[in-house]
Amino acid sequence: LQMVSDANTAGSGFLAVFSAAHPHERGDQYCGGRLDKPSGTFKTPNWPEKDYPAGVTCSWHIVAPKNQIIEVKFEKFDVERDNYCRYDHVSIFNGAEINDAKRIGKFCGDSPPAPVVSDGNQLLIQFLSDLSLTADGFIGHYKFRPKKNPTTTVPPTTTTSQPATSRPITLKYSVALCQQKCKRRGTLESNYCSSNFVITGTVITAVMRGGSMYATVSIINVYKEGSLAIQQAGKTMSTKIIILCKKCPFIRRGLNYIFMGQVDEEGRGKIAPHHFVMAFKTKNQKGLSVLKNKQC
């Protein structure tokens, strides 16, 4: 159970209680747990006899000795397809907790993801199914490897192959930065590969804090996810973006924009005066769709 609050509107909170009881269904309806043997297998409930059930969440916490890393391979994989894996999906995180900034990949569809290798000695694999369509599910295997010989394979972040993106970079507000001429550089095409993320979205909230603008953006489309942290509520996706210099580029609530920029350690988008931001119009969609398939 995880509760997250942002810097905007707050509510009165909640009070919850829990109790332990024997399960009402067969044991194969349940999944997840701690895996600490040198190698092993994990799979969706009901595998391989029938589809996984709707409305389940499974979390496997894999723990290796401190001088080792973890390699994960999927033998079979069939999870409800969606271009952005918004519904049923598998997410893999470095470490022991769900943290979008440490997410290695988010997977769905019927093609097994590329092998995944952890940065350290812990890995968290989470499978989530919603209350609608289901599929065959998956079976995966893991094994420990010496830390000195890591594999360099980097998985895609969704079923649509994406190039490996750079690590989050340090980009901060400064007076000198905001004294730069407020003019975006280049074109959609020239900025695509150098940007960690590329999205279109509607500005929902925009709050000035210090010399920067903190915005919540409801996502229209994702063309390059990178390490951007995306929140989901039902079928609506949103993200946090910081305009480092509050008036450059200038954005307004309720309007649609194309955002290209970098990402900080918390998974928030960061936009500096030289980054590419422009009003989004329907005619831009075709060009962005072409760029999405571009090899950088």
Tab-separated table of C-alpha atoms in Angstrom:
chain	number	residue	atom	x	y	z
A	1	LEU	CA	0.000	0.000	0.000
A	2	GLN	CA	1.518	3.307	-1.065
A	3	MET	CA	0.152	6.826	-0.586
A	4	VAL	CA	1.674	9.671	-2.623
A	5	SER	CA	0.857	13.395	-2.414
A	6	ASP	CA	2.115	16.125	-4.717
A	7	ALA	CA	2.687	19.829	-4.092
A	8	ASN	CA	-0.788	20.923	-5.203
A	9	THR	CA	-4.297	20.485	-3.762
A	10	ALA	CA	-4.647	18.246	-0.682
A	11	GLY	CA	-7.653	16.313	0.657
A	12	SER	CA	-8.702	15.174	4.116
A	13	GLY	CA	-6.885	11.849	3.726
A	14	PHE	CA	-8.126	8.393	4.675
A	15	LEU	CA	-8.289	5.807	7.434
A	16	ALA	CA	-7.959	2.116	6.570
A	17	VAL	CA	-7.959	-1.098	8.575
A	18	PHE	CA	-6.695	-4.561	7.678
A	19	SER	CA	-6.934	-8.097	8.967
A	20	ALA	CA	-5.444	-11.447	7.982
A	21	ALA	CA	-7.627	-14.341	6.816
A	22	HIS	CA	-7.411	-17.569	4.871
A	23	PRO	CA	-7.860	-17.087	1.097
A	24	HIS	CA	-11.260	-17.883	-0.378
A	25	GLU	CA	-9.846	-19.155	-3.673
A	26	ARG	CA	-7.300	-21.679	-4.841
A	27	GLY	CA	-3.673	-20.882	-4.099
A	28	ASP	CA	-2.772	-20.386	-7.755
A	29	GLN	CA	-4.873	-17.209	-7.752
A	30	TYR	CA	-2.159	-15.612	-5.624
A	31	CYS	CA	1.308	-14.644	-6.691
A	32	GLY	CA	4.387	-12.657	-5.788
A	33	GLY	CA	6.770	-12.830	-2.847
A	34	ARG	CA	10.463	-12.654	-2.028
A	35	LEU	CA	12.859	-14.618	-4.245
A	36	ASP	CA	16.398	-15.035	-2.908
A	37	LYS	CA	17.657	-18.311	-4.396
A	38	PRO	CA	20.402	-18.105	-7.064
A	39	SER	CA	17.877	-18.806	-9.822
A	40	GLY	CA	14.160	-19.295	-10.095
A	41	THR	CA	10.881	-18.829	-11.958
A	42	PHE	CA	7.905	-16.498	-11.596
A	43	LYS	CA	4.593	-16.612	-13.475
A	44	THR	CA	1.100	-15.197	-13.602
A	45	PRO	CA	-1.766	-16.913	-11.735
A	46	ASN	CA	-3.300	-19.858	-13.672
A	47	TRP	CA	-0.257	-20.240	-15.950
A	48	PRO	CA	-0.283	-22.186	-18.267
A	49	GLU	CA	-3.769	-23.711	-17.928
A	50	LYS	CA	-5.811	-20.555	-18.575
A	51	ASP	CA	-5.734	-16.767	-18.716
A	52	TYR	CA	-4.667	-14.794	-15.675
A	53	PRO	CA	-7.616	-13.390	-13.664
A	54	ALA	CA	-8.794	-9.785	-13.822
A	55	GLY	CA	-8.047	-7.379	-11.003
A	56	VAL	CA	-4.823	-8.862	-9.605
A	57	THR	CA	-1.522	-7.337	-8.550
A	58	CYS	CA	1.589	-9.477	-8.115
A	59	SER	CA	4.931	-8.200	-6.832
A	60	TRP	CA	8.113	-10.284	-6.866
A	61	HIS	CA	11.016	-8.883	-4.840
A	62	ILE	CA	14.244	-10.529	-6.016
A	63	VAL	CA	17.224	-10.178	-3.681
A	64	ALA	CA	20.763	-11.264	-4.596
A	65	PRO	CA	23.935	-11.129	-2.481
A	66	LYS	CA	25.447	-7.630	-2.387
A	67	ASN	CA	28.248	-8.483	-4.802
A	68	GLN	CA	25.860	-9.771	-7.480
A	69	ILE	CA	23.256	-8.461	-9.924
A	70	ILE	CA	20.081	-10.020	-11.330
A	71	GLU	CA	19.237	-11.042	-14.892
A	72	VAL	CA	15.600	-11.601	-15.880
A	73	LYS	CA	14.335	-13.279	-19.053
A	74	PHE	CA	10.750	-13.945	-20.129
A	75	GLU	CA	10.192	-17.309	-21.804
A	76	LYS	CA	6.556	-16.692	-22.817
A	77	PHE	CA	4.715	-13.398	-22.645
A	78	ASP	CA	1.124	-12.424	-23.472
A	79	VAL	CA	-0.356	-9.428	-21.632
A	80	GLU	CA	-3.225	-7.221	-22.884
A	81	ARG	CA	-1.806	-4.984	-25.640
A	82	ASP	CA	-1.874	-1.192	-25.490
A	83	ASN	CA	0.529	1.273	-27.139
A	84	TYR	CA	1.428	2.777	-23.752
A	85	CYS	CA	0.708	-0.253	-21.519
A	86	ARG	CA	-1.944	1.704	-19.608
A	87	TYR	CA	-4.024	-1.317	-18.652
A	88	ASP	CA	-2.546	-4.760	-17.890
A	89	HIS	CA	1.234	-4.495	-17.687
A	90	VAL	CA	4.489	-5.642	-16.112
A	91	SER	CA	6.803	-3.028	-14.576
A	92	ILE	CA	10.370	-3.716	-13.471
A	93	PHE	CA	12.206	-1.471	-11.006
A	94	ASN	CA	15.753	-1.273	-9.737
A	95	GLY	CA	15.699	-1.620	-5.954
A	96	ALA	CA	13.020	-2.807	-3.558
A	97	GLU	CA	10.200	-0.319	-4.103
A	98	ILE	CA	7.896	1.093	-6.753
A	99	ASN	CA	9.605	4.278	-7.899
A	100	ASP	CA	9.044	5.701	-11.392
A	101	ALA	CA	12.515	7.247	-11.382
A	102	LYS	CA	13.999	3.741	-10.975
A	103	ARG	CA	11.715	1.983	-13.436
A	104	ILE	CA	13.673	-0.028	-16.002
A	105	GLY	CA	10.702	-0.768	-18.236
A	106	LYS	CA	6.948	-1.191	-18.558
A	107	PHE	CA	5.810	-4.059	-20.772
A	108	CYS	CA	2.668	-5.482	-22.391
A	109	GLY	CA	1.654	-7.175	-25.639
A	110	ASP	CA	2.525	-10.634	-26.947
A	111	SER	CA	6.292	-10.332	-27.532
A	112	PRO	CA	8.693	-11.234	-24.702
A	113	PRO	CA	10.712	-8.189	-23.558
A	114	ALA	CA	14.474	-8.183	-24.037
A	115	PRO	CA	16.500	-9.540	-21.102
A	116	VAL	CA	16.646	-7.143	-18.153
A	117	VAL	CA	19.676	-6.702	-15.868
A	118	SER	CA	19.560	-4.851	-12.548
A	119	ASP	CA	21.939	-2.072	-11.520
A	120	GLY	CA	22.308	-3.516	-8.015
A	121	ASN	CA	21.405	-6.582	-6.002
A	122	GLN	CA	17.641	-5.969	-5.786
A	123	LEU	CA	14.877	-5.946	-8.377
A	124	LEU	CA	11.113	-5.498	-8.065
A	125	ILE	CA	8.783	-6.976	-10.695
A	126	GLN	CA	5.138	-5.897	-10.559
A	127	PHE	CA	2.308	-7.360	-12.636
A	128	LEU	CA	-1.054	-5.590	-12.691
A	129	SER	CA	-4.291	-6.568	-14.441
A	130	ASP	CA	-7.357	-4.351	-14.565
A	131	LEU	CA	-10.981	-5.466	-14.391
A	132	SER	CA	-11.536	-5.917	-18.134
A	133	LEU	CA	-9.637	-7.972	-20.735
A	134	THR	CA	-7.157	-10.702	-19.774
A	135	ALA	CA	-4.669	-12.860	-21.714
A	136	ASP	CA	-2.460	-15.953	-21.410
A	137	GLY	CA	0.024	-14.296	-19.050
A	138	PHE	CA	3.725	-15.043	-18.805
A	139	ILE	CA	6.469	-17.146	-17.317
A	140	GLY	CA	9.854	-15.627	-16.545
A	141	HIS	CA	13.151	-16.790	-15.121
A	142	TYR	CA	15.818	-15.006	-13.126
A	143	LYS	CA	19.384	-15.761	-12.119
A	144	PHE	CA	22.147	-14.044	-10.189
A	145	ARG	CA	25.309	-12.877	-11.973
A	146	PRO	CA	28.657	-11.553	-10.737
A	147	LYS	CA	28.515	-7.771	-10.568
A	148	LYS	CA	31.765	-7.378	-12.492
A	149	ASN	CA	30.221	-8.810	-15.684
A	150	PRO	CA	26.913	-6.997	-16.218
A	151	THR	CA	24.974	-7.363	-19.463
A	152	THR	CA	24.563	-4.117	-21.401
A	153	THR	CA	21.170	-4.950	-22.923
A	154	VAL	CA	18.615	-2.212	-22.209
A	155	PRO	CA	14.924	-3.115	-22.577
A	156	PRO	CA	12.274	-0.962	-24.262
A	157	THR	CA	9.926	0.917	-21.978
A	158	THR	CA	6.783	-0.282	-23.789
A	159	THR	CA	5.857	-2.804	-26.468
A	160	THR	CA	6.935	-0.265	-29.094
A	161	SER	CA	10.743	-0.396	-29.219
A	162	GLN	CA	12.445	2.729	-27.923
A	163	PRO	CA	16.163	3.598	-27.950
A	164	ALA	CA	18.015	3.661	-24.645
A	165	THR	CA	17.711	7.093	-23.057
A	166	SER	CA	20.209	8.979	-21.000
A	167	ARG	CA	20.226	9.024	-17.220
A	168	PRO	CA	18.418	11.912	-15.484
A	169	ILE	CA	20.572	15.036	-15.684
A	170	THR	CA	21.110	17.953	-13.308
A	171	LEU	CA	19.291	21.012	-14.639
A	172	LYS	CA	18.485	23.750	-12.116
A	173	TYR	CA	17.093	27.261	-11.955
A	174	SER	CA	19.648	30.041	-11.959
A	175	VAL	CA	19.546	33.754	-12.687
A	176	ALA	CA	22.082	33.263	-15.471
A	177	LEU	CA	19.950	30.568	-17.098
A	178	CYS	CA	16.882	32.796	-17.097
A	179	GLN	CA	18.782	35.747	-18.549
A	180	GLN	CA	19.244	33.792	-21.772
A	181	LYS	CA	17.279	34.899	-24.793
A	182	CYS	CA	13.858	33.262	-24.686
A	183	LYS	CA	13.830	31.516	-28.022
A	184	ARG	CA	13.473	27.829	-28.766
A	185	ARG	CA	16.190	26.335	-30.919
A	186	GLY	CA	15.802	24.101	-33.953
A	187	THR	CA	12.788	22.103	-35.077
A	188	LEU	CA	10.768	19.100	-33.932
A	189	GLU	CA	13.116	16.852	-35.900
A	190	SER	CA	16.382	18.350	-34.651
A	191	ASN	CA	15.296	18.275	-30.989
A	192	TYR	CA	13.756	14.802	-30.894
A	193	CYS	CA	16.855	12.671	-30.272
A	194	SER	CA	18.458	15.085	-27.792
A	195	SER	CA	15.304	15.177	-25.655
A	196	ASN	CA	14.767	12.644	-22.878
A	197	PHE	CA	10.986	12.863	-23.319
A	198	VAL	CA	8.531	14.061	-25.978
A	199	ILE	CA	4.826	14.392	-25.180
A	200	THR	CA	1.757	16.391	-26.105
A	201	GLY	CA	-0.543	17.474	-23.308
A	202	THR	CA	-2.928	19.974	-21.728
A	203	VAL	CA	-1.731	22.166	-18.851
A	204	ILE	CA	-4.053	21.443	-15.912
A	205	THR	CA	-2.327	23.384	-13.139
A	206	ALA	CA	0.522	25.910	-13.217
A	207	VAL	CA	1.928	27.209	-9.922
A	208	MET	CA	4.820	29.684	-9.597
A	209	ARG	CA	7.396	28.755	-6.985
A	210	GLY	CA	10.557	30.813	-6.701
A	211	GLY	CA	11.652	31.652	-10.201
A	212	SER	CA	10.093	28.518	-11.762
A	213	MET	CA	6.679	27.295	-12.900
A	214	TYR	CA	5.467	23.886	-11.653
A	215	ALA	CA	2.865	22.399	-13.982
A	216	THR	CA	0.662	19.326	-14.030
A	217	VAL	CA	0.049	18.164	-17.597
A	218	SER	CA	-2.738	15.829	-18.733
A	219	ILE	CA	-1.119	13.735	-21.450
A	220	ILE	CA	-2.654	13.596	-24.926
A	221	ASN	CA	0.054	11.374	-26.428
A	222	VAL	CA	3.502	10.026	-25.548
A	223	TYR	CA	6.038	9.930	-28.371
A	224	LYS	CA	9.149	9.336	-26.265
A	225	GLU	CA	8.753	8.388	-22.606
A	226	GLY	CA	12.391	8.246	-21.518
A	227	SER	CA	12.573	8.291	-17.713
A	228	LEU	CA	9.553	10.593	-17.307
A	229	ALA	CA	7.309	9.573	-14.398
A	230	ILE	CA	3.742	9.168	-15.652
A	231	GLN	CA	0.795	8.861	-13.263
A	232	GLN	CA	-2.352	7.049	-14.295
A	233	ALA	CA	-5.927	7.285	-12.992
A	234	GLY	CA	-8.233	5.065	-15.032
A	235	LYS	CA	-7.523	5.892	-18.672
A	236	THR	CA	-6.157	9.373	-17.901
A	237	MET	CA	-2.386	9.897	-17.768
A	238	SER	CA	-0.605	12.921	-16.325
A	239	THR	CA	2.897	14.069	-15.461
A	240	LYS	CA	4.736	16.854	-13.641
A	241	ILE	CA	6.801	19.381	-15.589
A	242	ILE	CA	8.966	22.187	-14.201
A	243	ILE	CA	9.469	25.260	-16.385
A	244	LEU	CA	12.785	26.375	-14.879
A	245	CYS	CA	12.327	30.024	-15.922
A	246	LYS	CA	8.694	30.861	-15.181
A	247	LYS	CA	8.160	33.007	-18.277
A	248	CYS	CA	10.299	31.091	-20.728
A	249	PRO	CA	8.640	29.307	-22.344
A	250	PHE	CA	5.380	30.879	-21.194
A	251	ILE	CA	2.529	28.370	-20.781
A	252	ARG	CA	-1.124	28.800	-19.857
A	253	ARG	CA	-3.594	26.541	-18.127
A	254	GLY	CA	-6.095	24.852	-20.435
A	255	LEU	CA	-3.923	25.065	-23.554
A	256	ASN	CA	-2.278	22.181	-25.428
A	257	TYR	CA	1.480	22.017	-25.997
A	258	ILE	CA	4.271	19.868	-27.404
A	259	PHE	CA	6.871	19.404	-24.658
A	260	MET	CA	10.444	18.250	-25.307
A	261	GLY	CA	12.944	18.298	-22.470
A	262	GLN	CA	15.003	16.501	-19.850
A	263	VAL	CA	14.050	14.590	-16.681
A	264	ASP	CA	15.272	14.987	-13.093
A	265	GLU	CA	15.996	12.291	-10.501
A	266	GLU	CA	12.338	12.264	-9.392
A	267	GLY	CA	11.045	11.628	-12.912
A	268	ARG	CA	9.750	15.181	-13.416
A	269	GLY	CA	10.141	16.874	-16.764
A	270	LYS	CA	12.434	19.897	-16.804
A	271	ILE	CA	12.235	22.625	-19.444
A	272	ALA	CA	14.933	25.280	-19.924
A	273	PRO	CA	14.672	28.327	-22.238
A	274	HIS	CA	16.446	26.526	-25.091
A	275	HIS	CA	14.215	23.445	-25.017
A	276	PHE	CA	11.527	22.899	-27.633
A	277	VAL	CA	7.991	23.788	-26.487
A	278	MET	CA	5.240	24.955	-28.817
A	279	ALA	CA	1.458	25.071	-29.059
A	280	PHE	CA	0.094	21.719	-30.184
A	281	LYS	CA	-2.194	21.610	-33.187
A	282	THR	CA	-3.757	18.589	-34.868
A	283	LYS	CA	-1.569	19.086	-37.935
A	284	ASN	CA	1.541	18.395	-35.793
A	285	GLN	CA	0.373	14.881	-34.953
A	286	LYS	CA	1.470	13.291	-38.246
A	287	GLY	CA	5.015	14.636	-37.957
A	288	LEU	CA	5.309	13.475	-34.341
A	289	SER	CA	4.083	9.996	-35.257
A	290	VAL	CA	6.831	9.751	-37.867
A	291	LEU	CA	9.448	10.852	-35.320
A	292	LYS	CA	8.271	8.199	-32.865
A	293	ASN	CA	9.691	5.520	-35.152
A	294	LYS	CA	12.959	7.383	-35.667
A	295	GLN	CA	16.153	5.589	-34.627
A	296	CYS	CA	18.334	7.942	-32.592
